mmCIF file of C-alpha atoms in Angstrom:
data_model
loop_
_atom_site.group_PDB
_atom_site.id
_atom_site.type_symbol
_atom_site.label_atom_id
_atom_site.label_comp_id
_atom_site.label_asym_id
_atom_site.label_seq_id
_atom_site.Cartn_x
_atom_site.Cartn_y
_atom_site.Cartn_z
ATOM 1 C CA UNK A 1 98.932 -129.435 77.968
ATOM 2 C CA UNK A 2 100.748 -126.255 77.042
ATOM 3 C CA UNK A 3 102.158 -128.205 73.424
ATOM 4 C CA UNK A 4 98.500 -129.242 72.830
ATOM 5 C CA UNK A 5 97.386 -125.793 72.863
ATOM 6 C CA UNK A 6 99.773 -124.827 70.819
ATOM 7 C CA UNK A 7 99.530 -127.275 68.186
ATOM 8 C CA UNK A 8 95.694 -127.960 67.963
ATOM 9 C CA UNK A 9 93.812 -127.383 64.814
ATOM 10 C CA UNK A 10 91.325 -124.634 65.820
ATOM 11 C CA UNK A 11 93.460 -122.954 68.780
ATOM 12 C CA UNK A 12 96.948 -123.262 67.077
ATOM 13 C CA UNK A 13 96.406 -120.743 64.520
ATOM 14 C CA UNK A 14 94.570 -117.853 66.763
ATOM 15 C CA UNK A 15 97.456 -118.403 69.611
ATOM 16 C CA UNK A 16 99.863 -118.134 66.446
ATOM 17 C CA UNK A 17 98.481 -114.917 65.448
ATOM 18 C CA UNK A 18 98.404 -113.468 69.184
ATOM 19 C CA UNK A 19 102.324 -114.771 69.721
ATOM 20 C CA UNK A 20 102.955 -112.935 66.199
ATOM 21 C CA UNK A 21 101.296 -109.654 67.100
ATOM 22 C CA UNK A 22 102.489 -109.892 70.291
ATOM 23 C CA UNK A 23 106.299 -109.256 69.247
ATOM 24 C CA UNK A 24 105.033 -107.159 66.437
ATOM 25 C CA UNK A 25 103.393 -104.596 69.399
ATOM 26 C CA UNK A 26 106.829 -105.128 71.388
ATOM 27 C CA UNK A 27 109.088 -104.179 68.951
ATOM 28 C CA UNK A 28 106.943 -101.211 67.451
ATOM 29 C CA UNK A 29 106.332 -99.711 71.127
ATOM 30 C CA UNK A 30 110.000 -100.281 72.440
ATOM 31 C CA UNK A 31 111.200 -98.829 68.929
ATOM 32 C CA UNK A 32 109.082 -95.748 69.114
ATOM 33 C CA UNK A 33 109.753 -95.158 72.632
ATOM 34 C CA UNK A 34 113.819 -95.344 72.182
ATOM 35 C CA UNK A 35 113.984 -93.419 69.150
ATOM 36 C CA UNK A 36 112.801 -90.273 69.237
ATOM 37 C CA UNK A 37 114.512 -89.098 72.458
ATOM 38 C CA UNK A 38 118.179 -90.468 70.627
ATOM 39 C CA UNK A 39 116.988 -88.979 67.136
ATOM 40 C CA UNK A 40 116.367 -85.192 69.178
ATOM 41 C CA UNK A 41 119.710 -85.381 70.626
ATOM 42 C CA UNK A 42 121.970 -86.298 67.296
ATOM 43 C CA UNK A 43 119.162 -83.367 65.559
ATOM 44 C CA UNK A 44 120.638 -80.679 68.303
ATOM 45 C CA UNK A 45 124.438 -81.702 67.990
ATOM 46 C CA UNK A 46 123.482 -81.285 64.245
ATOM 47 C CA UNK A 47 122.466 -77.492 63.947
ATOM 48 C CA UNK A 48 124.885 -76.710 66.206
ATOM 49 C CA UNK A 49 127.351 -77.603 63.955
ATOM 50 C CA UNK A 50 127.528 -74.219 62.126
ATOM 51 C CA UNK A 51 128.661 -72.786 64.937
ATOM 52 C CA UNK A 52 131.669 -74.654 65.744
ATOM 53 C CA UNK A 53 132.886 -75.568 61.738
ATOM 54 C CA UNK A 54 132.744 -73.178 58.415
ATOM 55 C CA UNK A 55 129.217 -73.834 56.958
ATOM 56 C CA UNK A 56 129.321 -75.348 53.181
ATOM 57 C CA UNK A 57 132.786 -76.504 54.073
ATOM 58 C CA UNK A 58 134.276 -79.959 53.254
ATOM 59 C CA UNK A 59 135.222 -80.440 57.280
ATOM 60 C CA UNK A 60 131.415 -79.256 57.939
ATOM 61 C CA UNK A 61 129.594 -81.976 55.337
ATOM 62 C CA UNK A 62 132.613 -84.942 56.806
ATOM 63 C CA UNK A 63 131.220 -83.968 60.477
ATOM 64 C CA UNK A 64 127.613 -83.648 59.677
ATOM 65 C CA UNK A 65 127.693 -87.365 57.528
ATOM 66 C CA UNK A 66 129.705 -88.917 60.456
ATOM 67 C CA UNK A 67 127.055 -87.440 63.162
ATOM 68 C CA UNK A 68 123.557 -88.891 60.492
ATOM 69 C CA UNK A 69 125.428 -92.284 59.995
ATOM 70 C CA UNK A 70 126.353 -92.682 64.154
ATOM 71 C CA UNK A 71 122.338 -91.434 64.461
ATOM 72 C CA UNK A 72 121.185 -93.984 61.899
ATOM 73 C CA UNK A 73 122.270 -96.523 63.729
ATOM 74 C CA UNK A 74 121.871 -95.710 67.195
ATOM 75 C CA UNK A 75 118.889 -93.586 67.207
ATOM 76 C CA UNK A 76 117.151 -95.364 64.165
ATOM 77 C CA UNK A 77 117.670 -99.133 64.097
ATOM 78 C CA UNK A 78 119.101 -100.217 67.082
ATOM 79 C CA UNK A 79 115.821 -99.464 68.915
ATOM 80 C CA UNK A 80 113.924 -101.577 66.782
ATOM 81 C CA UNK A 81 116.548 -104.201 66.082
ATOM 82 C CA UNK A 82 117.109 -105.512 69.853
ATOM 83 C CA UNK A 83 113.043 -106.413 70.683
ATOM 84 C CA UNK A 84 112.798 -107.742 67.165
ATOM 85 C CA UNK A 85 115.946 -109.907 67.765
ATOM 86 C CA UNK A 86 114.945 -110.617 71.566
ATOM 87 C CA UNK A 87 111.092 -111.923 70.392
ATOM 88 C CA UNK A 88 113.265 -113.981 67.831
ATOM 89 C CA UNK A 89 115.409 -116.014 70.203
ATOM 90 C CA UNK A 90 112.717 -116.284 72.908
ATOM 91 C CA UNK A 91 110.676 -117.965 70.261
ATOM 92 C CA UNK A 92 113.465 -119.991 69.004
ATOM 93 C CA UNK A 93 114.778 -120.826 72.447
ATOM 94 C CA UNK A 94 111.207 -121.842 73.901
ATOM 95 C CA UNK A 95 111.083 -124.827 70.733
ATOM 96 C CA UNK A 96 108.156 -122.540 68.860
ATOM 97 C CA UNK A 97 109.560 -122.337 65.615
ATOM 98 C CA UNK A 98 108.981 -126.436 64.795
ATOM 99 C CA UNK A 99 105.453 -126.304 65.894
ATOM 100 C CA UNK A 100 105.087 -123.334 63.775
ATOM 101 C CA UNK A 101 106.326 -124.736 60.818
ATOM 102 C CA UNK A 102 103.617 -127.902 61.653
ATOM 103 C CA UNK A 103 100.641 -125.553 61.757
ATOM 104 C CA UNK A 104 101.537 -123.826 58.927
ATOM 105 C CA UNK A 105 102.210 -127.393 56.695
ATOM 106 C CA UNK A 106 98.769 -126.782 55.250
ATOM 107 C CA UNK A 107 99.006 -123.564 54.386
ATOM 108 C CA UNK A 108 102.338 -124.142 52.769
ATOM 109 C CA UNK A 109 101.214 -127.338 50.616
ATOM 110 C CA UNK A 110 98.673 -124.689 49.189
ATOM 111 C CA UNK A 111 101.165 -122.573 47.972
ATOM 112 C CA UNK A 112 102.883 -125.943 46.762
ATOM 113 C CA UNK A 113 105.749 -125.963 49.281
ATOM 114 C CA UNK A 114 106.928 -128.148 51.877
ATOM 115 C CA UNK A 115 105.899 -127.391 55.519
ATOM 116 C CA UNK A 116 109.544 -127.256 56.643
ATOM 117 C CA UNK A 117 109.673 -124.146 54.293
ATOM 118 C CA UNK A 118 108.121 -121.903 56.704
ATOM 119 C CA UNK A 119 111.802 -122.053 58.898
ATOM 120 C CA UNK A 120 113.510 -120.468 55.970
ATOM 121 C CA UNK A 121 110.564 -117.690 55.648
ATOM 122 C CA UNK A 122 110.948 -116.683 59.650
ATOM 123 C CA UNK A 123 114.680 -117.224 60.278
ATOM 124 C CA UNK A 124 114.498 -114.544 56.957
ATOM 125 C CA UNK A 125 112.683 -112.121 59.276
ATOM 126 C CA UNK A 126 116.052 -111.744 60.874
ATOM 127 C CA UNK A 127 118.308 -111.980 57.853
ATOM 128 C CA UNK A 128 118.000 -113.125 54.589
ATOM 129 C CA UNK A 129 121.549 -114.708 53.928
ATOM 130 C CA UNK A 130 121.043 -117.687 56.851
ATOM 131 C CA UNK A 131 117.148 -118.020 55.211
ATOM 132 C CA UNK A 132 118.620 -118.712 52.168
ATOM 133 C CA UNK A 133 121.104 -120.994 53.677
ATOM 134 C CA UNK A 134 118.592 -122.898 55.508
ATOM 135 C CA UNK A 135 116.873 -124.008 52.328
ATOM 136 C CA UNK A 136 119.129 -126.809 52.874
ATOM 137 C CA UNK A 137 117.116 -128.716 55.155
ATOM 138 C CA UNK A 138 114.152 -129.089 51.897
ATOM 139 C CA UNK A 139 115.247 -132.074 50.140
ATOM 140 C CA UNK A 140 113.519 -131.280 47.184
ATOM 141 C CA UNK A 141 115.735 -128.897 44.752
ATOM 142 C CA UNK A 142 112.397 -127.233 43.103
ATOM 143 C CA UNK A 143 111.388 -126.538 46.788
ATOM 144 C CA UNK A 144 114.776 -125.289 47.977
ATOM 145 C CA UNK A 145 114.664 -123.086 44.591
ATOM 146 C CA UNK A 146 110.929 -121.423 45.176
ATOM 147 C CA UNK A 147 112.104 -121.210 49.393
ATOM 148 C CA UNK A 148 114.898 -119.213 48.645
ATOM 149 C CA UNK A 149 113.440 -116.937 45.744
ATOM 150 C CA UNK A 150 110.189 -116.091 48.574
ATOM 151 C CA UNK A 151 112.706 -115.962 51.362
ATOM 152 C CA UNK A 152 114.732 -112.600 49.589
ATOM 153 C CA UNK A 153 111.015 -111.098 49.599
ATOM 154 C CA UNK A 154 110.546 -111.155 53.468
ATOM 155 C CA UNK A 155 111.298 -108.133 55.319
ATOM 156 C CA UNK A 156 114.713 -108.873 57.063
ATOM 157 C CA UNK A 157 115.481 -106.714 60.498
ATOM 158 C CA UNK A 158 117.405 -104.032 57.948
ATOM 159 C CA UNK A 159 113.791 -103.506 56.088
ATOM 160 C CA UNK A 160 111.798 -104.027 59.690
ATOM 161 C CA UNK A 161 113.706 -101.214 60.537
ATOM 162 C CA UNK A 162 112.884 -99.338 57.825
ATOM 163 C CA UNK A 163 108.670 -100.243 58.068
ATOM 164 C CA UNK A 164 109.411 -99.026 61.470
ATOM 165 C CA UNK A 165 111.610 -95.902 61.249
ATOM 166 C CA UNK A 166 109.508 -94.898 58.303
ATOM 167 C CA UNK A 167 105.551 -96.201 58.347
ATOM 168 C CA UNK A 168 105.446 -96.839 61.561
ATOM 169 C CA UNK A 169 107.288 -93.916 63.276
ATOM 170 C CA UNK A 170 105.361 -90.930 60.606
ATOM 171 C CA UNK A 171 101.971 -93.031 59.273
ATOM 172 C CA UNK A 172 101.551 -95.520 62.515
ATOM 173 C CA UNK A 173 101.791 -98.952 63.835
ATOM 174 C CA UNK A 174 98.214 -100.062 62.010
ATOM 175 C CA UNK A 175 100.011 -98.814 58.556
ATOM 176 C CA UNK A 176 102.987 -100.438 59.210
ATOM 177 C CA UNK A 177 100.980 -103.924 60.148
ATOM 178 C CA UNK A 178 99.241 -103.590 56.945
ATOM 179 C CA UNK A 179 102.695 -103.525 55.004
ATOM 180 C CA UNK A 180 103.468 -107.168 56.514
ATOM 181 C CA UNK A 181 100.289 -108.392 55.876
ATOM 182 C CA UNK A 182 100.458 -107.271 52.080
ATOM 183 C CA UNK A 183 103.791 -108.510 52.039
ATOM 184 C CA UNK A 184 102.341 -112.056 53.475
ATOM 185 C CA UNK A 185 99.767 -112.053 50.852
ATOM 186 C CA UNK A 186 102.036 -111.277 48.057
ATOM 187 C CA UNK A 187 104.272 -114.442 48.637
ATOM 188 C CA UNK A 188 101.688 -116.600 48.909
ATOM 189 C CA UNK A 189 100.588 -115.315 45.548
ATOM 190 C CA UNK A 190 103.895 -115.484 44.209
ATOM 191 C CA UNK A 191 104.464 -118.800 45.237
ATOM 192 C CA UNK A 192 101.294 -119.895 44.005
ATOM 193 C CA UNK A 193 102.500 -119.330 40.411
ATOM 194 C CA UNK A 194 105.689 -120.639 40.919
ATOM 195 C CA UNK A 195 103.738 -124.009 41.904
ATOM 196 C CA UNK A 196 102.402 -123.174 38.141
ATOM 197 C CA UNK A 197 105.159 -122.770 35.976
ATOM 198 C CA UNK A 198 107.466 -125.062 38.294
ATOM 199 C CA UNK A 199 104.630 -128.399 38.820
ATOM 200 C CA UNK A 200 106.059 -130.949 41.752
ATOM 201 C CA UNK A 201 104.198 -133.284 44.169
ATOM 202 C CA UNK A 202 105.966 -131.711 47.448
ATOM 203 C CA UNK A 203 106.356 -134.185 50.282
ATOM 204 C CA UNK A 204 104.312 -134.687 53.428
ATOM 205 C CA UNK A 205 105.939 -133.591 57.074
ATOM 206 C CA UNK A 206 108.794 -135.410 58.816
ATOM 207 C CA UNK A 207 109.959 -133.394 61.170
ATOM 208 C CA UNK A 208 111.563 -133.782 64.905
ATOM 209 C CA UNK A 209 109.492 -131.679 67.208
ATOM 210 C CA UNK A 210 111.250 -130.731 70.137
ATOM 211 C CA UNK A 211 110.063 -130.265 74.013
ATOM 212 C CA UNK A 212 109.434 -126.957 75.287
ATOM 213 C CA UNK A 213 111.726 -124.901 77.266
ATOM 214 C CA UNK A 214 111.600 -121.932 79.238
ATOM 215 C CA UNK A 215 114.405 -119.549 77.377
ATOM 216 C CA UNK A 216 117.340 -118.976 80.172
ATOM 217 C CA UNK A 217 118.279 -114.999 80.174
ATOM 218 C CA UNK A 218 121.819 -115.967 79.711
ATOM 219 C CA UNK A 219 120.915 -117.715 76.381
ATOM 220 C CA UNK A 220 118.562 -115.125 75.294
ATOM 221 C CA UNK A 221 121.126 -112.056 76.245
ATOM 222 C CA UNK A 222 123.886 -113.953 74.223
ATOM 223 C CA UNK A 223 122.313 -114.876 71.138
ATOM 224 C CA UNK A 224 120.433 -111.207 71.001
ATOM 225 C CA UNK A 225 124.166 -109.761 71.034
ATOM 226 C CA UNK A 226 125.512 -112.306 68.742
ATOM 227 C CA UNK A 227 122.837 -111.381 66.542
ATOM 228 C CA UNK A 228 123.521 -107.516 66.994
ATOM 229 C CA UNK A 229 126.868 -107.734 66.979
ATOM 230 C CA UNK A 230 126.635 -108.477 63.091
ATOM 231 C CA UNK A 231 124.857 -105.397 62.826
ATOM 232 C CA UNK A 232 127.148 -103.423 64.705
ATOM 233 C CA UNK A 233 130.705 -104.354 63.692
ATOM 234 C CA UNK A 234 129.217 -105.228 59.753
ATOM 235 C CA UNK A 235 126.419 -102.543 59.040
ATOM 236 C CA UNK A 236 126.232 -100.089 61.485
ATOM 237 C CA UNK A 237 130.064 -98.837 60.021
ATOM 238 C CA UNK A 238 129.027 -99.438 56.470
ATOM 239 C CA UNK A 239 126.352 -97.297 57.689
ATOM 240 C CA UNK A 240 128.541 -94.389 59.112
ATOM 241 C CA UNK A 241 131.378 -94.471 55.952
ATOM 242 C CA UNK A 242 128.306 -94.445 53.549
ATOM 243 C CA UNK A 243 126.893 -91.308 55.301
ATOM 244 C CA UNK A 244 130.115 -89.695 54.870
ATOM 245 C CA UNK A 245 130.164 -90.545 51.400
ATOM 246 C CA UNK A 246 126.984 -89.170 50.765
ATOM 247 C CA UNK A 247 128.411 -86.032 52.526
ATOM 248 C CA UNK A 248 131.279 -85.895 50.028
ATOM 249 C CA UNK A 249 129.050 -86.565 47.048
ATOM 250 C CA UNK A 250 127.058 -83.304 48.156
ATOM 251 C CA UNK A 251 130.393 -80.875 48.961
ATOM 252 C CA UNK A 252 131.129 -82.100 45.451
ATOM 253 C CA UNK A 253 127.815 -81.642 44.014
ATOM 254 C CA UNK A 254 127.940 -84.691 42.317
ATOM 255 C CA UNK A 255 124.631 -86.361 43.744
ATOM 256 C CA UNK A 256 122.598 -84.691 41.533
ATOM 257 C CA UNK A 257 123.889 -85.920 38.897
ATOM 258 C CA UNK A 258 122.836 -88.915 39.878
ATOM 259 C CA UNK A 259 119.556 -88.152 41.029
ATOM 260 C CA UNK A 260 119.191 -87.111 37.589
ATOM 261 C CA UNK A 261 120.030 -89.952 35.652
ATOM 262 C CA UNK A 262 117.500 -92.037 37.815
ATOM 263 C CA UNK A 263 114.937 -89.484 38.325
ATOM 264 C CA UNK A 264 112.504 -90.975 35.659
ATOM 265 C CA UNK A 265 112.547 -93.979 37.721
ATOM 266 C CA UNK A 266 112.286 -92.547 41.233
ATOM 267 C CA UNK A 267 110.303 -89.398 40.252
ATOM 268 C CA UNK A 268 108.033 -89.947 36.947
ATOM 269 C CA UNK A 269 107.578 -93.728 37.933
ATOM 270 C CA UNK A 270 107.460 -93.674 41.357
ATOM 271 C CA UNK A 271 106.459 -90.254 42.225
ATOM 272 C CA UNK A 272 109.174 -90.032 44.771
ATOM 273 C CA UNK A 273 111.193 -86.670 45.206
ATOM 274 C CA UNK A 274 114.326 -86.563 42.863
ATOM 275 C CA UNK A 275 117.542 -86.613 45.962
ATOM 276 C CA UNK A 276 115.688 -90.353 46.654
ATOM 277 C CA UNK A 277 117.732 -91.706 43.947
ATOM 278 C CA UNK A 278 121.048 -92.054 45.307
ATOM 279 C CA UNK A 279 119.622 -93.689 48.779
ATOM 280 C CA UNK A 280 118.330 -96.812 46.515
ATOM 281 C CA UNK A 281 122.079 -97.109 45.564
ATOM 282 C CA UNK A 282 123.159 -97.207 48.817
ATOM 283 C CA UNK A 283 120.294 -99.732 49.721
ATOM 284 C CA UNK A 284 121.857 -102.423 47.766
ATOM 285 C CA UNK A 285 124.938 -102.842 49.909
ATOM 286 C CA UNK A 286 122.667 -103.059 52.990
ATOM 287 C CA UNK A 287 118.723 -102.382 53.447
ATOM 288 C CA UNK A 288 119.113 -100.071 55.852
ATOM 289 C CA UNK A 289 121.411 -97.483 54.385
ATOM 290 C CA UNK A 290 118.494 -96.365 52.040
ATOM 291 C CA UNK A 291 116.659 -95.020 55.117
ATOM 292 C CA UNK A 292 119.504 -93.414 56.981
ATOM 293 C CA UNK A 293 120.575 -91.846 53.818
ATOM 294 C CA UNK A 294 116.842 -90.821 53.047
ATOM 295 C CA UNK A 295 117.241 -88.678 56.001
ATOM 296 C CA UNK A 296 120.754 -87.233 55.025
ATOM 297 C CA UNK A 297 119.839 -86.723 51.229
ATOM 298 C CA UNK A 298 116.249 -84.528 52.533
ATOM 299 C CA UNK A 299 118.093 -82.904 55.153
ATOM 300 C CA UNK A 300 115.814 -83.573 57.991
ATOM 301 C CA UNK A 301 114.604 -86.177 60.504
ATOM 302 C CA UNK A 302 111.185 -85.491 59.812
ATOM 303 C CA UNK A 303 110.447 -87.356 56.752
ATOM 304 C CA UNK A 304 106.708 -86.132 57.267
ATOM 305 C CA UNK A 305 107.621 -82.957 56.581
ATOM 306 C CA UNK A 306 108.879 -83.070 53.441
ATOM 307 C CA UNK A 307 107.213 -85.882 52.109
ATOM 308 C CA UNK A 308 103.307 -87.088 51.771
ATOM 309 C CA UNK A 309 101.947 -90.544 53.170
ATOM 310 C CA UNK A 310 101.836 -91.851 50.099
ATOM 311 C CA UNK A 311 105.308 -91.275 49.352
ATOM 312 C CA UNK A 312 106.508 -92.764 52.299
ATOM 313 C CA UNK A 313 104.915 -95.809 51.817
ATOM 314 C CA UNK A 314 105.886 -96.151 48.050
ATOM 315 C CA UNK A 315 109.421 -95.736 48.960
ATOM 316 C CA UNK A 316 108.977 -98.510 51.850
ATOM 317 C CA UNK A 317 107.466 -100.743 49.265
ATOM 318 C CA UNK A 318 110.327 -100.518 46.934
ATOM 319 C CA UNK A 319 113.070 -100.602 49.316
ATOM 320 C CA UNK A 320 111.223 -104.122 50.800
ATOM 321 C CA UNK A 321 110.856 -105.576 47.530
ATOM 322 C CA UNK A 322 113.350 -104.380 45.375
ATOM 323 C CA UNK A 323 116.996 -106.189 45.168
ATOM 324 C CA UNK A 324 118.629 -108.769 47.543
ATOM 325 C CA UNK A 325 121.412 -106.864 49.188
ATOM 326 C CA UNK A 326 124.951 -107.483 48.286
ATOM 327 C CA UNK A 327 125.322 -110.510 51.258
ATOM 328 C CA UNK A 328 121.876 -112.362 49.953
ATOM 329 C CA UNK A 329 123.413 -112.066 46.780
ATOM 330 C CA UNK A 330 126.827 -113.969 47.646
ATOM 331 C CA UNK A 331 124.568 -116.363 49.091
ATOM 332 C CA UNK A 332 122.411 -117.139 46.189
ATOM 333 C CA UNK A 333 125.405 -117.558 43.783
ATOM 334 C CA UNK A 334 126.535 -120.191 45.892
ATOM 335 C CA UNK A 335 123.701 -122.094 46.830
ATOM 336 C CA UNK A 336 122.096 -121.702 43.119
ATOM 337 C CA UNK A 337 124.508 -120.618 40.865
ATOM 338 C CA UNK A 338 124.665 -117.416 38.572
ATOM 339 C CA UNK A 339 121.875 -117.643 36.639
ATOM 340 C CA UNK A 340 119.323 -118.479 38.913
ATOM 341 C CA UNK A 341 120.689 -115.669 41.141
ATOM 342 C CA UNK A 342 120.032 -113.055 38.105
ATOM 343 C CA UNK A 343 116.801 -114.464 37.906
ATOM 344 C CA UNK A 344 115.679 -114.088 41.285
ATOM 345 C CA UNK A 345 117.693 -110.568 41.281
ATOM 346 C CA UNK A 346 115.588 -109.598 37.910
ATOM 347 C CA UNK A 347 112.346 -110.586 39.543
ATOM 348 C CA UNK A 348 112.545 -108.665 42.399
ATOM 349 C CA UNK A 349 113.146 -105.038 40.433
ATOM 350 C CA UNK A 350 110.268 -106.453 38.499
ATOM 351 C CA UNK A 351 107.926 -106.890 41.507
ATOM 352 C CA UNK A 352 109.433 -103.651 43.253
ATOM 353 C CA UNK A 353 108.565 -101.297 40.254
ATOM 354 C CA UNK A 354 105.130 -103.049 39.739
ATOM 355 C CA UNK A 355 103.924 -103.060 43.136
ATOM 356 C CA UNK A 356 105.745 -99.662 44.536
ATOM 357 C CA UNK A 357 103.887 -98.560 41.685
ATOM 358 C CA UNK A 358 100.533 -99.796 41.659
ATOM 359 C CA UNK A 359 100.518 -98.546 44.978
ATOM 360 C CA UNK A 360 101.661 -95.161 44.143
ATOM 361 C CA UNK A 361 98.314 -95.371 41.979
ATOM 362 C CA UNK A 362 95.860 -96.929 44.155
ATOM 363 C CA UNK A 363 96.723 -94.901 47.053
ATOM 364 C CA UNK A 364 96.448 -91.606 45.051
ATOM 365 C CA UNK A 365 92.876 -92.559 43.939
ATOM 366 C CA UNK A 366 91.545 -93.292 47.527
ATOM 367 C CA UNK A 367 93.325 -90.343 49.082
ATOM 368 C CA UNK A 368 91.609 -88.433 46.317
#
C-alpha cells in the first residue's frame, strides 16, 4: 500500500517533494543549531590569541590558520554534513532512490535522458566523483556523456555546506532553497540543449525495483561514518594545512598579489571584495576550502558584516557552478578521457561567470 503511494502518478510527485523538503528542513535546522555555538567558541580561542603569542608574528598567523581550518571543519561543515549524509542513507537504505528514479523517468525523457539518470544526479548530492562513476549503469554513451557533464553541476555535500554556512546561515533557509531550485532549473535547461546539439532516441525504463525496508540504525550509523570518514581523514586535513597556508601567504604578504592578478575577475566582474580571490584557488582542490578560507581571508566569522546579500550569494553561485574539484576531475579523465574532461571543465567557468554574473546584475536592479 505504502509502494503504491509512493509510486502513483498524482501522489508520487507531491510525497516526493515533501520527502525532499523534509531532509532539506533537517539538515538546515540541525546545521544552524550546531554551528553557531562551535563557531563562538573557536571565535573566543581566536582573539585570545594575542595574548598568549607575539601579534603579526609567523608563530601567531601558523596558530591562528591551524585554529580557522580545525573551526571550518568542525564548527562549519560537520554540522551540516552528518543530517545531509543521515537523510541520504535512510533514503537509500529504505529502497527510495529506484522509485525515485521511476517517477522522475518522464521528467528525464524531457530533458532527453534516460530515467536511470536521475541515480547519478542524487548520489551527486553527496559527492560528485561516485555520480560520475555511476554513469556506468546508462548504456547509452551520449547519455552517460550528458549524466556526467549535469552531475559536476549538482551541489555535492562540500557546496551544501557552503549554501548552508553561507545563504542559509546569513540570508536564510528560504534563500538558500531558492539556490537549489535555480540550480534544478538550470540543468534541466542545460540538458535540454545538450538533447539539441547531441540528438539520440534515449531508451524506455528497465529497471529492478526493490522492496521496502525499514533502515536498521546499525546500517544507517555505519554508512553515515563511512561517508564522513572521507571527509574527515581526506578534506577536513586538506582543510586545516590549506588554512595554514593561507596564514603563511598573509605573514608573507604574498596574497595580495594574488588577489590582484584576479581582481578583475572577482571584483570588476563579479563585484566580490578583492581578498576573495585566493579562496576560489583553494576551492578547486576541494569545494569547501573556498568557504573556510572566505572566513580566514575577511578576518571574521560574520560574513554579513563585511559583505552585502548580494555578494554572498554571487560568491555561492560561483563556487556551485564553477570547476569540478581536483577528485571529479581524476574521475572524468578516466571515465571520458582528456578532452571531454576540458570540455566539461571549460563549460563550467563558462556557466559560473555567466550566471554568478547575471545574478550579480539582476539582484542589484531589484534590491535597487
Amino acid at each position: 500500500k505504502i509502494d503504491n503511494l509512493l509510486t502513483n502518478r498524482y501522489l508520487g510527485y507531491p510525497l516526493l517533494f515533501i520527502i525532499l523538503f523534509g531532509i532539506f528542513f533537517m539538515v538546515f535546522e540541525i546545521g544552524k543549531i550546531i554551528e553557531n555555538p562551535l563557531i563562538d567558541i573557536f571565535d573566543s580561542f581566536i582573539k585570545k590569541l594575542p595574548n598568549i603569542i607575539e601579534e603579526n608574528s609567523l608563530p601567531f598567523y601558523l596558530l591562528k590558520g591551524l585554529l580557522e581550518g580545525f573551526s571550518g571543519g568542525l564548527g562549519v561543515a560537520i554540522p551540516y554534513l552528518i543530517p545531509f549524509f543521515i537523510g541520504l542513507t535512510i533514503l537509500e537504505d529504505i529502497g527510495y532512490l529506484p522509485r525515485m528514479a521511476f517517477l522522475m523517468d518522464t521528467v528525464m525523457h524531457r530533458i532527453g535522458l534516460h530515467g536511470k539518470s536521475v541515480l547519478p544526479f542524487i548520489i551527486s548530492y553527496g559527492c560528485n566523483v561516485p555520480g560520475v562513476m555511476t554513469t556506468r549503469i546508462l548504456e547509452s554513451p551520449r547519455d552517460r556523456f550528458i549524466t556526467a557533464t549535469l552531475s559536476v553541476f549538482i551541489p555535492c555535500a562540500a557546496r551544501t555546506t557552503i549554501i548552508f554556512g553561507i545563504v542559509g546561515a546569513y540570508i536564510g533557509g528560504l534563500a538558500a532553497a531558492n539556490l537549489y531550485i535555480f540550480n534544478i532549473i538550470f540543468i534541466m535547461f542545460l540538458g535540454i540543449l545538450m538533447k539539441k546539439f547531441i540528438p539520440e532516441i534515449t531508451p524506455g525504463l528497465i529497471m529492478e525495483i526493490p522492496p521496502l525496508r525499514i533502515p536498521t540504525l546499525k546500517n544507517v550509523f555505519i554508512k553515515t561514518w563511512l561517508r564522513l570518514k572521507d571527509f574527515m581523514l581526506v578534506a577536513w586535513p586538506l582543510l586545516v594545512v590549506s588554512s595554514i597556508i593561507l596564514s603563511f601567504l598573509e605573514y608573507l604578504k604574498l596574497d595580495s598579489y594574488l588577489n590582484i592578478l584576479l581582481s578583475p575577475l572577482v571584483n570588476w566582474f563579479l563585484g566580490l571584495p578583492e581578498q576573495v580571490g585566493i579562496t576560489l584557488i583553494f576551492g578547486i582542490l576541494r569545494k569547501e576550502l573556498s568557504m573556510i578560507m572566505l572566513f580566514q581571508a575577511m578576518h571574521t566569522t560574520q560574513l554579513n558584516t563585511v559583505m552585502t546579500n548580494i555578494q554572498l550569494i554571487v560568491f555561492t553561485i560561483f563556487t556551485i557552478f564553477y570547476m569540478p574539484c581536483v577528485g571529479t576531475i581524476g574521475v572524468l579523465i578516466k571515465e571520458f578521457g582528456t578532452r571531454k574532461t576540458v570540455l566539461i571543465t571549460l563549460l563550467t567557468i563558462i556557466m559560473a561567470l555567466l550566471l554568478a554574473g547575471l545574478s550579480r546584475i539582476i539582484l542589484s536592479f531589484i534590491n535597487d
